[in-house]
Structures are given as structure tokens and as C-alpha cells.
Coordinates of C-alpha atoms in Angstrom, one line a residue:
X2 CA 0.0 0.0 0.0
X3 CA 1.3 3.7 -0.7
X4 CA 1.8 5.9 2.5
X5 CA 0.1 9.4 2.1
X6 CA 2.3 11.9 1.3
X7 CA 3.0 14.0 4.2
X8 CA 5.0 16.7 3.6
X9 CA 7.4 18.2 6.0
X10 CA 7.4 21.7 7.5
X11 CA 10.5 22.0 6.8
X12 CA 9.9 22.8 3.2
X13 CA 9.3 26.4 2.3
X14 CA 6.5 27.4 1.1
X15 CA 6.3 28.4 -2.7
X16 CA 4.9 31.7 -1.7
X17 CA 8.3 32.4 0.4
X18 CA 10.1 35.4 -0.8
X19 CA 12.8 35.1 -3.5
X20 CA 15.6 37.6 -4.3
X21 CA 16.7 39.0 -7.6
X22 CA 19.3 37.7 -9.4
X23 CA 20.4 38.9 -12.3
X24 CA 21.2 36.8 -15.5
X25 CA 24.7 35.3 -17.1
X26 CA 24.5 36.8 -20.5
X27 CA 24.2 33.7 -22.7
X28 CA 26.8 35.0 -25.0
X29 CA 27.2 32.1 -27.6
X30 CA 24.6 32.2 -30.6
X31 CA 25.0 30.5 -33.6
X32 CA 24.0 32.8 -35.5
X33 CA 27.2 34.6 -34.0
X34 CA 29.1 31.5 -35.5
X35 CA 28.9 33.1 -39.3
X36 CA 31.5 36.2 -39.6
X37 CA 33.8 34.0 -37.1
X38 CA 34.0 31.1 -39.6
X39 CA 34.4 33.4 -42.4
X40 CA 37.8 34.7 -40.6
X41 CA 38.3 31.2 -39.4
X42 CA 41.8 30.7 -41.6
X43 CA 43.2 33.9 -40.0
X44 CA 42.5 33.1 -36.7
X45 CA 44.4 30.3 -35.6
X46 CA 20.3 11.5 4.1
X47 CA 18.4 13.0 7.3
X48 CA 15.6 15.2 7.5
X49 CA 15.2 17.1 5.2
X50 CA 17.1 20.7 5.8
X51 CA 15.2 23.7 4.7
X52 CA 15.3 24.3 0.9
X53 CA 16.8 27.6 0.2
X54 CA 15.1 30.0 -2.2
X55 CA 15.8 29.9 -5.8
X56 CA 15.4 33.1 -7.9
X57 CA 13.1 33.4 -11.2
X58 CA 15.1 34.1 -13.9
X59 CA 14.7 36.9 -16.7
X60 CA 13.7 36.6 -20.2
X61 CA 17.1 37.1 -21.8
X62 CA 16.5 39.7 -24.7
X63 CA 16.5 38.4 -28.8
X64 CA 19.7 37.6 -29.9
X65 CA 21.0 40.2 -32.4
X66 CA 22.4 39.7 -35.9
X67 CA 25.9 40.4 -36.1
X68 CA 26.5 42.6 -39.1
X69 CA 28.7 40.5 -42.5
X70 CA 32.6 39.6 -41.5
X71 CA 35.0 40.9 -44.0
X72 CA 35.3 38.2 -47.2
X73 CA 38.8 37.8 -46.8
X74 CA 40.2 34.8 -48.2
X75 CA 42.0 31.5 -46.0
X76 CA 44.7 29.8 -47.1
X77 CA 43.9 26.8 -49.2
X78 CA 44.0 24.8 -46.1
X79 CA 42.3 26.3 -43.7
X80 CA 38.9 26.2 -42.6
X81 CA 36.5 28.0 -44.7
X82 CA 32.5 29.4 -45.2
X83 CA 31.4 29.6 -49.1
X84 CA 29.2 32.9 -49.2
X85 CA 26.4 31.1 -49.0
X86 CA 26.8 29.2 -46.0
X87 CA 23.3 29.1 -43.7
X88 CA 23.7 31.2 -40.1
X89 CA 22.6 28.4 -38.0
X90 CA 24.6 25.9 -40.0
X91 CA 27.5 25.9 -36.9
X92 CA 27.4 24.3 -33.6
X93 CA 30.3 24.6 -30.6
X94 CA 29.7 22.6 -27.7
X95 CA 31.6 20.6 -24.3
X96 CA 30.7 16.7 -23.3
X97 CA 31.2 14.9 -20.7
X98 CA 32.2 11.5 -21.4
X99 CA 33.9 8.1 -19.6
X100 CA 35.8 9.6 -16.1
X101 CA 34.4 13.3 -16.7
X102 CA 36.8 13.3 -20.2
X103 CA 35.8 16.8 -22.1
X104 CA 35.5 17.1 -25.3
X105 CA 35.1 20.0 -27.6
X106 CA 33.1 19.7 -30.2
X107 CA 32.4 21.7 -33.6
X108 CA 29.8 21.0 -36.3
X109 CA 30.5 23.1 -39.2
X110 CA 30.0 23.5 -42.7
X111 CA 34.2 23.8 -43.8
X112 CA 36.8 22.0 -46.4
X113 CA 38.6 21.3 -43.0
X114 CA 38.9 21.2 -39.1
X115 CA 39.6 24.5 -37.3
X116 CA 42.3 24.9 -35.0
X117 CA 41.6 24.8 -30.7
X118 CA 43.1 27.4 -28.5
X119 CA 43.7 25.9 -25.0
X120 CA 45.3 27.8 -21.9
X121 CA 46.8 30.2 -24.6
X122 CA 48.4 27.1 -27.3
X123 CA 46.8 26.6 -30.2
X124 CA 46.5 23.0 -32.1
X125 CA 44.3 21.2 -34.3
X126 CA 41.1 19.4 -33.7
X127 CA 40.3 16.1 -35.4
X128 CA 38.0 15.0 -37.9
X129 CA 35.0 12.6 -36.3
X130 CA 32.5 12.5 -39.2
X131 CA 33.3 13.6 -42.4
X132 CA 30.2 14.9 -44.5
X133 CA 28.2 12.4 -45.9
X134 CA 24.5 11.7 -47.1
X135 CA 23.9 8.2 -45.6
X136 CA 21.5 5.7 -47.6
X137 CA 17.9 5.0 -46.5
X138 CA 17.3 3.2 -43.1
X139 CA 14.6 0.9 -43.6
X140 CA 11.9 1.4 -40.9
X141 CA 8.7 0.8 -42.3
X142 CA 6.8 1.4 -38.5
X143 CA 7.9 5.0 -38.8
X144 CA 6.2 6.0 -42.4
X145 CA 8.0 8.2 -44.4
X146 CA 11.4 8.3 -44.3
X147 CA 14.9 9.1 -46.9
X148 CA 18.7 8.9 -47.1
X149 CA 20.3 10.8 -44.1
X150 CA 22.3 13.9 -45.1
X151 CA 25.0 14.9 -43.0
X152 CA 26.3 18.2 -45.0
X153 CA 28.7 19.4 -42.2
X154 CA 31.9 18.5 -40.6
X155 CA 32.0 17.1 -36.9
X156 CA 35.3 17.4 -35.7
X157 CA 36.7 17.2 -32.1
X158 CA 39.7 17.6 -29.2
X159 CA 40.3 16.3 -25.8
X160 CA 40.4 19.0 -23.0
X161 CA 43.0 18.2 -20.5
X162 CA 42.1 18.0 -16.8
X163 CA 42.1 21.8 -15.3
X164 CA 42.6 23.8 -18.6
X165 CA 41.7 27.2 -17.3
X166 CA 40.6 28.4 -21.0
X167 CA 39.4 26.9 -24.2
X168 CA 38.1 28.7 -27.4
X169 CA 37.2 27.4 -30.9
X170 CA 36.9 30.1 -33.7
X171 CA 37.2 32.8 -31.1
X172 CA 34.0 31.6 -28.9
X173 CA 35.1 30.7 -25.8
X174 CA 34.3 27.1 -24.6
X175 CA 32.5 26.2 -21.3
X176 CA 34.6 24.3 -19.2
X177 CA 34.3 22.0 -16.7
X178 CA 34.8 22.2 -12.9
X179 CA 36.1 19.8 -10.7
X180 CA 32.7 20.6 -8.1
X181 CA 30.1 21.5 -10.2
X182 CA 27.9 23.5 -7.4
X183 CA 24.6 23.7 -10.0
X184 CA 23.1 21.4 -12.8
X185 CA 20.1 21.6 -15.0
X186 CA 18.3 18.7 -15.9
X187 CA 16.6 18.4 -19.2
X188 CA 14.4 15.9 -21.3
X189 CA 12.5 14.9 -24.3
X190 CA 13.2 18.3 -26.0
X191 CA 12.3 17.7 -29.6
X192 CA 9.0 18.5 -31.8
X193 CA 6.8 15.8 -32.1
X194 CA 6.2 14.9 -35.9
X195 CA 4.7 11.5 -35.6
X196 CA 2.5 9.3 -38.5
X197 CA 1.5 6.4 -37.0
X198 CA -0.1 8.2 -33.9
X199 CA -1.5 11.4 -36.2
X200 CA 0.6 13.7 -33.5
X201 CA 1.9 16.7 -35.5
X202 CA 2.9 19.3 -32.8
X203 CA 3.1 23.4 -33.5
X204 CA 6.7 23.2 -34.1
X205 CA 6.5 26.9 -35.6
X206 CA 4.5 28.2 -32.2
X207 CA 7.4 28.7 -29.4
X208 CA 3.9 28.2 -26.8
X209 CA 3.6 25.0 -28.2
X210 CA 7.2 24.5 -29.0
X211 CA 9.2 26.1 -26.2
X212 CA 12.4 24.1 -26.3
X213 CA 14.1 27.6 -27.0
X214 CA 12.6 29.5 -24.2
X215 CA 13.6 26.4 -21.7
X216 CA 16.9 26.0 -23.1
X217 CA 17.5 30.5 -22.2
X218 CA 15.8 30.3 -19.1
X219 CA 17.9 27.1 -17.9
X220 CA 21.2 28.8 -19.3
X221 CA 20.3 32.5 -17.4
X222 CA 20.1 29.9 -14.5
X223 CA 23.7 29.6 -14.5
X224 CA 24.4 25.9 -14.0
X225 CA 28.0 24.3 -14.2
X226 CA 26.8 21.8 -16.1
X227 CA 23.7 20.3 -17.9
X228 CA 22.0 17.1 -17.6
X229 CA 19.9 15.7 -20.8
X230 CA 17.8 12.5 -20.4
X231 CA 17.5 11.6 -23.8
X232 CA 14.9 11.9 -26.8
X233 CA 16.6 15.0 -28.9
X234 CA 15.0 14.5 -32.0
X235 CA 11.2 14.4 -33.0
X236 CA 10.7 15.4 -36.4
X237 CA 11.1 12.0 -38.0
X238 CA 8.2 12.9 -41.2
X239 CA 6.9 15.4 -43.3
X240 CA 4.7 18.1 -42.1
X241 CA 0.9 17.1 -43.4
X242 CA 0.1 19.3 -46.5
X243 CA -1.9 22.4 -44.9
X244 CA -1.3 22.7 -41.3
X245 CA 0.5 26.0 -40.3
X246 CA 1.7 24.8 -37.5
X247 CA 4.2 23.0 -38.9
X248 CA 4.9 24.0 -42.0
X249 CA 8.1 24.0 -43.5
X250 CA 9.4 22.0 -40.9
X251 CA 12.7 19.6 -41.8
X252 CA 12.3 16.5 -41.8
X253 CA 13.8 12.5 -41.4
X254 CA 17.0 11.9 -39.4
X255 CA 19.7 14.3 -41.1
X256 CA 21.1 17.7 -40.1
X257 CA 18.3 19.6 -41.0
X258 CA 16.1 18.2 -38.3
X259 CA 19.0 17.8 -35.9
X260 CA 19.7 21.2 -36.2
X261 CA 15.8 22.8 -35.8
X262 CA 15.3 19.9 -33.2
X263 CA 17.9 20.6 -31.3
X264 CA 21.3 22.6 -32.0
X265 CA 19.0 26.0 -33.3
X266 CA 16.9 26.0 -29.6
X267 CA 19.7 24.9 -27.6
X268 CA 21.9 27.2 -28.5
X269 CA 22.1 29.2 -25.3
X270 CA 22.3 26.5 -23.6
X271 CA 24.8 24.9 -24.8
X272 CA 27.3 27.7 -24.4
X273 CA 26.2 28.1 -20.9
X274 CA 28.0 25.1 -19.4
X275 CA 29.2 21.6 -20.3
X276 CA 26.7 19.0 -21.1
X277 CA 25.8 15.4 -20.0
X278 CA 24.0 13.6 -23.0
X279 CA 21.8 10.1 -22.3
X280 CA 20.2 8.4 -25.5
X281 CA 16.9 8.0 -25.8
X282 CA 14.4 5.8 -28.0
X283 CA 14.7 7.8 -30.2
X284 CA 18.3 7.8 -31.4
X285 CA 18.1 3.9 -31.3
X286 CA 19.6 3.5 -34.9
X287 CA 16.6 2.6 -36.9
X288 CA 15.8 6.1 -36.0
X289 CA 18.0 8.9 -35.4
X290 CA 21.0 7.0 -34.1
X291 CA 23.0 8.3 -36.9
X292 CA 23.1 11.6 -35.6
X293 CA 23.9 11.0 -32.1
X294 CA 26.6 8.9 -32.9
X295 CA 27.7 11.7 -35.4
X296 CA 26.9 14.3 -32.8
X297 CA 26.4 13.8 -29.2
X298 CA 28.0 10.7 -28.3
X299 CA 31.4 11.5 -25.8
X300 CA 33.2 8.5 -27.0
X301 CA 35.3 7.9 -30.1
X302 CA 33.2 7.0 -33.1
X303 CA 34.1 3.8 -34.7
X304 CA 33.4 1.9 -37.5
X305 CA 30.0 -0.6 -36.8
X306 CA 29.1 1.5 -33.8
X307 CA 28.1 4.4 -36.1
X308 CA 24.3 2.6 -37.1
X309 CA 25.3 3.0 -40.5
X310 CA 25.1 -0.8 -41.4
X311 CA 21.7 -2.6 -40.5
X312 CA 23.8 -5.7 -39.7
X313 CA 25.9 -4.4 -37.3
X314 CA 22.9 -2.3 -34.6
X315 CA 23.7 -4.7 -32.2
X316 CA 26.7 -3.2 -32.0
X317 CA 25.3 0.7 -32.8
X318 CA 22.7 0.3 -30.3
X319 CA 24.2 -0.8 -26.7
X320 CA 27.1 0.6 -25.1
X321 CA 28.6 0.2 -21.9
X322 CA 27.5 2.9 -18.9
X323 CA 30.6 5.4 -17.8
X324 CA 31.0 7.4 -15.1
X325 CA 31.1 11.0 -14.5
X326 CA 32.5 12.3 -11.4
X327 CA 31.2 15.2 -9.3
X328 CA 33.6 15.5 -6.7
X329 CA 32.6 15.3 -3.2
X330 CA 32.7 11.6 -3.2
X331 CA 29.8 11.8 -5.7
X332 CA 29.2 10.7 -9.5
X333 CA 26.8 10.5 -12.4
X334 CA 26.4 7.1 -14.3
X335 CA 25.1 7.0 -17.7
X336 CA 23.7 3.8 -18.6
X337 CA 22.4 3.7 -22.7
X338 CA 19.1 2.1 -22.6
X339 CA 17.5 2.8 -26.1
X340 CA 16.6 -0.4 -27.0
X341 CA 15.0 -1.4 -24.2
X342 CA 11.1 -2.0 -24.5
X343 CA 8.1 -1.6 -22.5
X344 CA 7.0 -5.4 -23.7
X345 CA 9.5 -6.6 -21.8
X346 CA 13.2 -8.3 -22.4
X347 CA 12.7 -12.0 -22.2
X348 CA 16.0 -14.6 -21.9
X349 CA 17.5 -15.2 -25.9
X350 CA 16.3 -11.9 -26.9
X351 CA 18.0 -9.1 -28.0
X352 CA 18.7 -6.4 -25.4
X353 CA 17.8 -8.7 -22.3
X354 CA 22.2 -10.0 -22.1
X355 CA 23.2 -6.8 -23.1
X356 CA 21.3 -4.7 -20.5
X357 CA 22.3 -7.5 -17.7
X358 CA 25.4 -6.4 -18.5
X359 CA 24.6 -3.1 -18.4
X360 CA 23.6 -3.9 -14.7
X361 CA 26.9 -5.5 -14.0
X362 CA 28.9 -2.0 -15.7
X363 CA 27.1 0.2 -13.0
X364 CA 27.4 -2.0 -10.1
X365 CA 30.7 -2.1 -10.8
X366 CA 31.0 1.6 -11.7
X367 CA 28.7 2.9 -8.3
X368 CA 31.5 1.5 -5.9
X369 CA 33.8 3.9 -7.0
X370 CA 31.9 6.8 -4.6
X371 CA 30.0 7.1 -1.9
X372 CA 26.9 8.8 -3.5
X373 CA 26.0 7.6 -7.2
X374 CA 23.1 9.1 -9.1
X375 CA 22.4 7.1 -12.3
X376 CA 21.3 7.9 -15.8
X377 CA 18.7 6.4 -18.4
X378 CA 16.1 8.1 -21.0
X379 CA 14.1 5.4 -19.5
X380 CA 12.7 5.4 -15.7
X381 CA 13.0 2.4 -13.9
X382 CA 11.2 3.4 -11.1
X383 CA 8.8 5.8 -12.9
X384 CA 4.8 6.0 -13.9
X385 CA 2.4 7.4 -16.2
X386 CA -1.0 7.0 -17.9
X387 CA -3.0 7.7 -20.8
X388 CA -7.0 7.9 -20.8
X389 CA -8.6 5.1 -22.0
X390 CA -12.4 5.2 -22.2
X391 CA -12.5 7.6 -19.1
X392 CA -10.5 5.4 -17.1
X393 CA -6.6 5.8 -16.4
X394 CA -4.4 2.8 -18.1
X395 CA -1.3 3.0 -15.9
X396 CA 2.4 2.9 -17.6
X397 CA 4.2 1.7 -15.1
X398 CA 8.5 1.3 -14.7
X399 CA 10.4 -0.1 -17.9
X400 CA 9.5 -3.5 -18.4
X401 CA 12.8 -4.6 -19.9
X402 CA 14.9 -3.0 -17.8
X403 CA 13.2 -4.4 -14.7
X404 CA 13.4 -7.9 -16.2
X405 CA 17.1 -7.9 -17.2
X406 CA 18.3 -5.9 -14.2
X407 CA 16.1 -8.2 -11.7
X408 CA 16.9 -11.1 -12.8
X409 CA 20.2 -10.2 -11.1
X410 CA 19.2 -7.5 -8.6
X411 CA 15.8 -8.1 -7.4
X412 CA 15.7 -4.4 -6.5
X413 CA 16.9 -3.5 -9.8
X414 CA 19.1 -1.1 -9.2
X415 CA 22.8 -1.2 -7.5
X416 CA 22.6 -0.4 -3.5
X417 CA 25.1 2.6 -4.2
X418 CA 22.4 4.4 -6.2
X419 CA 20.8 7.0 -4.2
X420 CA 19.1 8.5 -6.8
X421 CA 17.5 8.1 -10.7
X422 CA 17.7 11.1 -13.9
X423 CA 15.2 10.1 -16.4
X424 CA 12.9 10.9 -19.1
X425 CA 10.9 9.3 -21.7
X426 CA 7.5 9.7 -19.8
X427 CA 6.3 13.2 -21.0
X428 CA 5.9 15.2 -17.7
X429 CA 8.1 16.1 -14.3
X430 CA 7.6 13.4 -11.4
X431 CA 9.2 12.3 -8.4
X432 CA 9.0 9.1 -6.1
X433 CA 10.6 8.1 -3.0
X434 CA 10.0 4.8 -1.2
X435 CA 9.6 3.4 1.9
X436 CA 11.5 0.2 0.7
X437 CA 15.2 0.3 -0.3
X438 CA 14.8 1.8 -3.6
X439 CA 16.6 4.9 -4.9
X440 CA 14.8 8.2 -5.4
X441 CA 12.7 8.6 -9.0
X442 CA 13.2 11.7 -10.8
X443 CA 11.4 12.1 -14.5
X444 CA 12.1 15.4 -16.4
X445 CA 10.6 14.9 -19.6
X446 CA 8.9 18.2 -19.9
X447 CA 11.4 20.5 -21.7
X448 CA 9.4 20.5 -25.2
X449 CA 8.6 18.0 -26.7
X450 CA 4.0 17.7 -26.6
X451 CA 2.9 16.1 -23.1
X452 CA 0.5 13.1 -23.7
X453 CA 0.2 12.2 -20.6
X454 CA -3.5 12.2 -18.7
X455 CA -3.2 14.2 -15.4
X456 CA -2.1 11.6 -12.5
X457 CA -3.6 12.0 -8.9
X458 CA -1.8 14.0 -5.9
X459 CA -1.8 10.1 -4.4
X460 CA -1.1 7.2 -6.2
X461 CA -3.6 4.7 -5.4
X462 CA -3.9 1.3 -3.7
X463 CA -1.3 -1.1 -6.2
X464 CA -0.1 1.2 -8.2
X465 CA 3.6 1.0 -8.1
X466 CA 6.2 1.3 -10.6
X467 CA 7.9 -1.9 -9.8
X468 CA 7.4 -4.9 -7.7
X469 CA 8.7 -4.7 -3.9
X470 CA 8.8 -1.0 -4.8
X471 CA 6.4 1.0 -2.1
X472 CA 5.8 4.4 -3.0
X473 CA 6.5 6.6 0.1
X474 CA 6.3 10.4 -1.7
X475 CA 4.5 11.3 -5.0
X476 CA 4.8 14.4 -6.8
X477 CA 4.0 15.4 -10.5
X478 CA 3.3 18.3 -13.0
X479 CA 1.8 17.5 -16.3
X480 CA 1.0 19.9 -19.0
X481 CA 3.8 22.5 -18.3
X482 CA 7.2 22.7 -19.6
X483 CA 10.4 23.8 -18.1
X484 CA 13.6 22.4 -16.2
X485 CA 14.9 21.0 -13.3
X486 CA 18.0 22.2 -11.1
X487 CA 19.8 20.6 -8.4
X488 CA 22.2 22.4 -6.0
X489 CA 24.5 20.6 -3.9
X490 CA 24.5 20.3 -0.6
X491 CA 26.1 18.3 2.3
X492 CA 27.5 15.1 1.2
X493 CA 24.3 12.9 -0.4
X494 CA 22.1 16.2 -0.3
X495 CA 20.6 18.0 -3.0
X496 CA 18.3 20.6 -3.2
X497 CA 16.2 20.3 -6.1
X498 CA 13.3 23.6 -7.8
X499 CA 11.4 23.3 -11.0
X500 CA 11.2 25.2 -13.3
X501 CA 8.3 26.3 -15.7
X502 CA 9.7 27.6 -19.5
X503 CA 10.5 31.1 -18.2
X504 CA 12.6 30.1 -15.2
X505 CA 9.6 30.5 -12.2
X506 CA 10.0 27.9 -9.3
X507 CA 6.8 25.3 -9.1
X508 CA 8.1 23.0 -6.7
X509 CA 10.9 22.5 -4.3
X510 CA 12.0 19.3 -3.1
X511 CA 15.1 17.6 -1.0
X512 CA 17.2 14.5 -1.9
X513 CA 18.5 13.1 1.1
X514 CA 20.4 9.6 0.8
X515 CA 17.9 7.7 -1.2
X516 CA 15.0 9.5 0.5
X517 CA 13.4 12.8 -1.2
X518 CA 10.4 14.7 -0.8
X519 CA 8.8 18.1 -2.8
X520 CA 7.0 20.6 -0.9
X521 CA 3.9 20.4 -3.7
X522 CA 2.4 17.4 -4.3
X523 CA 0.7 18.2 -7.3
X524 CA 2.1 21.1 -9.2
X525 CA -1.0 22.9 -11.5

């Protein structure tokens, strides 16, 4: 049986008074990007504490268009823009990958790599992806569909441990730090263009689309680093012929809709701090898996992990977790977990020995620190549900991963995880349970349409998201969008606010250990 949620007194109120803060000018725009590449060749657990406040956020004001660079001409070698190349067509962004490695990366449309300037010494950075159009995935539930194109160049450069500075085509690079005080958590951020269910969202409409306006109010935020939770890109077919809304809207699983799904909205973002990536359904490699292999994945691109070849996704769509650490005694783990299925991973499948070994990496991985918060687009430990003829038909934790994991941990996750990142399900929740389960967090509310039916402030008698999981604290928000930020605390403490799309607080809430608990219930 649930226990009622009882929320302490210790919580502040949302009504308490917040100070003013004003906002980190989110100085990197793409659009920026364009006179800088022209020029590129010249240039080389307890109670819960009281939560403190957490200050709303200002709109930060249009970016500007920076006036035409002057046309002069590189050397033959050197990175270079033909006159026509598109504004947005750029990207410069920091990952974290396996042990907190940083990478720089650069998407650009350029005969070559540009050179990185770090701590002052400038040397070259090193072709991941070449351009390429890649031939037709065949994936006949999704519709529609065509070759991938790929026009631009992905290149890339380790950042050494404690480099003070880094700048790529004179934009300086967001760095990492060693105790990242602040993160933003993010999820399920792309538009929703979707045949087989008839969903077609407003991608043209930033209230119905308002990735962008997340993405600026998370940035003004100022977080030291950025947490995404998987499912970047939406737009997998055409717009239908005569709906406004969408018109005009890229389409498949190149560039086009990688860049309006989620380089053109980020933008702000991603200059703001480095970034965690997890994959999501989504960039499994019948669908967009190209592209975050190409993009977004921290680790080294090789040949049959790239989801290029149908006959190799076994390969292209697991991957071992890695760990990211936080200092403190304290560490992310990222576990890849799009192929898992909701129908369940049975023995002598595919996916059901790959993600028990996926268990094994992060049990491994968690007894490396004291605190471990873990990683995957999908929640173990989370719930949902849609309306079916009036009544509520439950979704409850991921079937597959709670048959492969349990059939080696019956409490399907490692005892060092206090808490769980996820997305996947389209709304912000949290549990917390009375058995020895880690804290459930689901932000998968930064853009992308919410089809989820409004849950109760209490789940009921035998709803649970797992079995032997007993739900101790419930809270939700469905049908607005925004962000979640945690702040560290003590060691195992985190205070954690959310965020609608223009940076207001609508909920507070305290990890502590495995334990957490939200001062609203039910955010409306």
C-alpha cells in the first residue's frame, strides 16, 4: 500500500520570498558562429534541511544579428565558409564522457577542421564525421522516411584536466569544474512529428514549441553543467500538406532536423555550461541514431558503432555505462538504454544480455563513490498513464529494464544508487520509497508535446512502478514545460526547484540519501 504523502514543515513554502538575481549573458549564438568562420583561416540522508530559495530568472533579450565579416580569403588549407553558407549551420559545444573526459566539439559547414586554442596554445582538432548523405534506413513502422544527409563537418579535441581556458573560432568554450555546485536537468526536447499516432505538434508556435525559451531560461540559470535524459529528435516525417503549425518544418533523421530539433533551440544552452548527453528511443539507430553517434555521443566514433550498417545495430545500439564524477565523493552514471522495450526483455532476446550487463557495468561503476546518481532516457522506477475510455491505463516502470536488471538484482538497481535522472515519460515526477529503492526523478517536460493524462496528488492502492517497490512520496506536473535544477548540498544532499519555461519555481524538493520529498504534491 502507498503511505500518504506527508510533507514536512520543513519545506518552504512556494509563496516564500525570493531575491533578484540577475542573469549570465548567454553569450554564444550560432548565428554569431557566421563572420567568425568566415575569418576562421586567420584566426588560428536526514531530514530534510530547509530548501533555500531559488530566484526566477529573466527573459534574456533576442539575440542580435551580427553585421557580414569581412570576405577575406584563407589559405587553401584552412577552414572555410562559401558565401552562402546558412547562419545556424555551426554548432560549438563541451561533453562529458567516460571519467568526466571533455571534449570540444564543432559542427561546421568547412573543407577542413579548425584549430583549438587551450590555456593560450593553439593545435588542431580532429576529424570525427566527415560529410556524408547516408542511404535509407529501412523502418517501415515509422512511415516516411529518406537517405540521411549529414552536409557538415563534426570534428573534435580532448580537453586536459584543469585547462583554465578553451576557445574554438574565437567563442570561448564552457569548461568544466572539478565541483560542479549547479546542474540543469533536461528531457525529451524535440517537436513531435509523428504518422502512426497522427501527433503533428506546432513546431512553428514557441507556446507549443518552447524548447528555446527552456533552453534561455535554464542557461540565465547559470548551471556548471547540464543534464539531458535523452529523446533529442522528433521530427522523423513530413509536415501534413496544410497545417500552419508545422509548415516548412525539416524532416527524417539528417542535419536539417538535428539542427531545428535541437542545435537551433539549444543554442544558449549549450554555451552556458558543459553537457551530459543520455540516449533516448529515439536515437536507437533505426531512427535517429546516426546523428547522435555523429553528434552527441562523448566517445570515439568507430566503424559498426556508427548505425550506419543494418547488420551491425547490435553493436550501434548498446554501449557500456561510464561514469562522470562530481567530486565530493559523488558521481553521475550514464547507462544507454534505447533499445530497451516496455513489452519486456525475455532470456534469448535481443537487449535482455546486453542490458544485464549493463547492470553489471554500473554496479561495478557505483563502488567507486559514496553517492551515485544514475542515468537512463528510461525510468526504472517511474509511472504514467493515458486515458482510456475515461478510465486511467497506468504505464508503469520499464518492463525490460526491470526484467534484465532483476533477474540479477531483485531491487533493480545497485545499493550505491541514491538517486535516478530520467525521461521518456512526458511530464516532471518524483518518487521516493519506503523500501530500499533509490529516489525517482522524470524530467521529460522540456518541449517536446505532453501526452500524458493528469495523474492523482496520491497514487492509489497497487499502483507501483515496480514490484517490492512501495511508493513513500508522489509528486507530479503535467502539461507545463520547463527544467529541473539541483544544488549541492552536504555530502548525499541536493536541493532540487522546478522550473516552468520562463525560469519560475513550481516546486521544491530535497534529496537526502535515497529519500526525497517536494514541498507540492501536485504542481497545477
Amino acid at each position: 500500500m502507498p503511505i500518504p504523502h506527508r510533507p514536512p514543515a520543513a519545506l518552504l513554502p512556494l509563496t516564500t520570498p525570493i531575491r533578484k538575481q540577475a542573469a549570465r549573458p548567454t553569450s554564444f549564438n550560432v548565428i554569431a558562429l557566421l563572420p567568425l568562420l568566415v575569418l576562421a583561416g586567420c584566426a588560428s540522508q536526514a531530514p530534510a534541511p530547509p530548501v533555500p530559495p531559488v530566484s526566477p530568472v529573466p527573459q534574456p533579450a533576442p539575440a542580435q544579428q551580427t553585421p557580414p565579416a569581412s570576405r577575406t580569403q584563407p589559405p587553401p588549407s584552412a577552414p572555410s565558409v562559401p558565401a552562402g553558407f546558412a547562419a545556424f549551420d555551426a554548432a560549438a559545444y563541451v561533453l562529458l564522457g567516460e571519467n568526466g573526459a571533455a571534449v570540444a566539439r564543432v559542427v561546421l559547414d568547412a573543407p577542413a577542421c579548425p584549430a583549438i586554442t587551450v590555456d593560450g596554445a593553439s593545435r588542431p582538432m580532429a576529424l570525427r564525421a566527415a560529410p556524408a548523405t547516408l542511404a535509407l534506413r529501412h523502418n517501415p513502422a515509422k512511415g516516411d522516411a529518406k537517405p540521411s544527409a549529414f552536409p557538415l563537418r563534426t570534428c573534435e579535441a580532448g580537453l586536459p584536466a584543469g585547462a583554465a581556458s578553451a576557445s574554438v573560432l574565437g567563442r570561448a568554450l564552457p569548461l568544466p569544474r572539478a565541483l560542479p555546485q549547479r546542474i540543469v536537468v533536461i528531457g525529451d526536447t524535440g517537436c513531435r512529428l509523428k504518422k502512426s499516432s497522427n501527433e503533428y505538434q506546432d513546431c512553428n508556435d514557441p507556446q507549443a514549441y518552447p524548447f528555446a525559451a527552456v533552453a534561455a531560461a535554464a542557461a540565465a540559470w547559470k548551471p556548471d553543467l547540464v543534464v539531458h535524459v535523452g529523446d533529442y529528435h522528433y521530427r522523423e516525417v513530413p509536415c501534413p500538406d496544410g497545417s500552419a503549425g508545422c509548415a516548412g518544418s525539416p524532416w527524417g533523421y539528417g542535419w536539417d532536423a538535428w539542427r531545428e530539433d535541437f542545435f537551433r533551440p539549444a543554442a544558449a544552452l549549450l554555451n552556458a555550461a558543459p553537457w551530459v548527453v543520455a540516449r533516448g528511443n529515439h536515437e536507437s539507430c533505426e531512427r535517429a541514431g546516426q546523428g547522435w553517434w555523429r553528434l552527441l555521443d562523448p566517445r570515439p566514433l568507430r566503424t559498426g558503432r556508427d548505425c550506419i550498417d543494418p547488420a551491425r545495430d547490435r553493436d550501434g545500439n548498446y554501449s557500456d555505462p561510464y561514469a562522470v564524477p562530481l567530486g565530493g565523493d559523488t558521481q553521475l552514471l550514464v547507462a544507454d538504454t534505447a533499445s530497451t522495450t516496455w513489452k519486456g526483455l525475455k532470456p534469448g532476446v535481443p537487449g535482455y544480455e546486453e542490458y544485464r550487463a549493463t547492470y553489471r557495468g554500473l554496479e561495478a561503476l557505483s563502488q567507486r563513490a559514496a553517492w551515485n546518481i544514475g542515468i537512463t532516457h528510461h525510468p526504472v522506477l517511474g509511472v504514467g498513464a493515458e486515458l482510456k475510455d475515461g478510465k486511467l491505463d497506468w504505464h508503469l516502470g520499464d518492463t525490460g529494464l526491470q526484467q534484465s536488471f532483476g533477474s540479477l538484482n531483485p531491487l533493480l538497481l545497485p545499493p550505491g544508487v541514491q538517486a535516478m535522472l530520467s525521461g521518456h515519460v512526458h511530464l516532471w515526477q518524483q518518487l521516493s520509497f519506503s523500501s530500499p529503492h533509490p529516489t525517482q526523478f522524470v524530467a521529460g517536460f522540456s518541449g517536446t508535446a505532453e501526452d500524458m493524462a493528469p495523474l492523482p496528488a496520491t497514487l492509489p492502492a497497487g499502483i507501483t512502478p515496480a514490484p517490492g517497490a512501495v511508493p513513500e512520496q508522489f509528486s507530479n506536473w503535467i502539461g507545463g514545460f520547463g527544467f529541473m535544477a539541483m544544488e549541492r548540498g552536504a555530502p548525499g544532499e541536493w536541493t532540487v526547484t522546478v522550473h516552468d519555461r520562463h525560469g519560475a519555481v513550481k516546486n521544491r524538493c530535497q534529496i537526502s540519501g535515497r529519500r526525497s520529498v517536494c514541498s507540492v504534491t501536485q504542481v497545477q
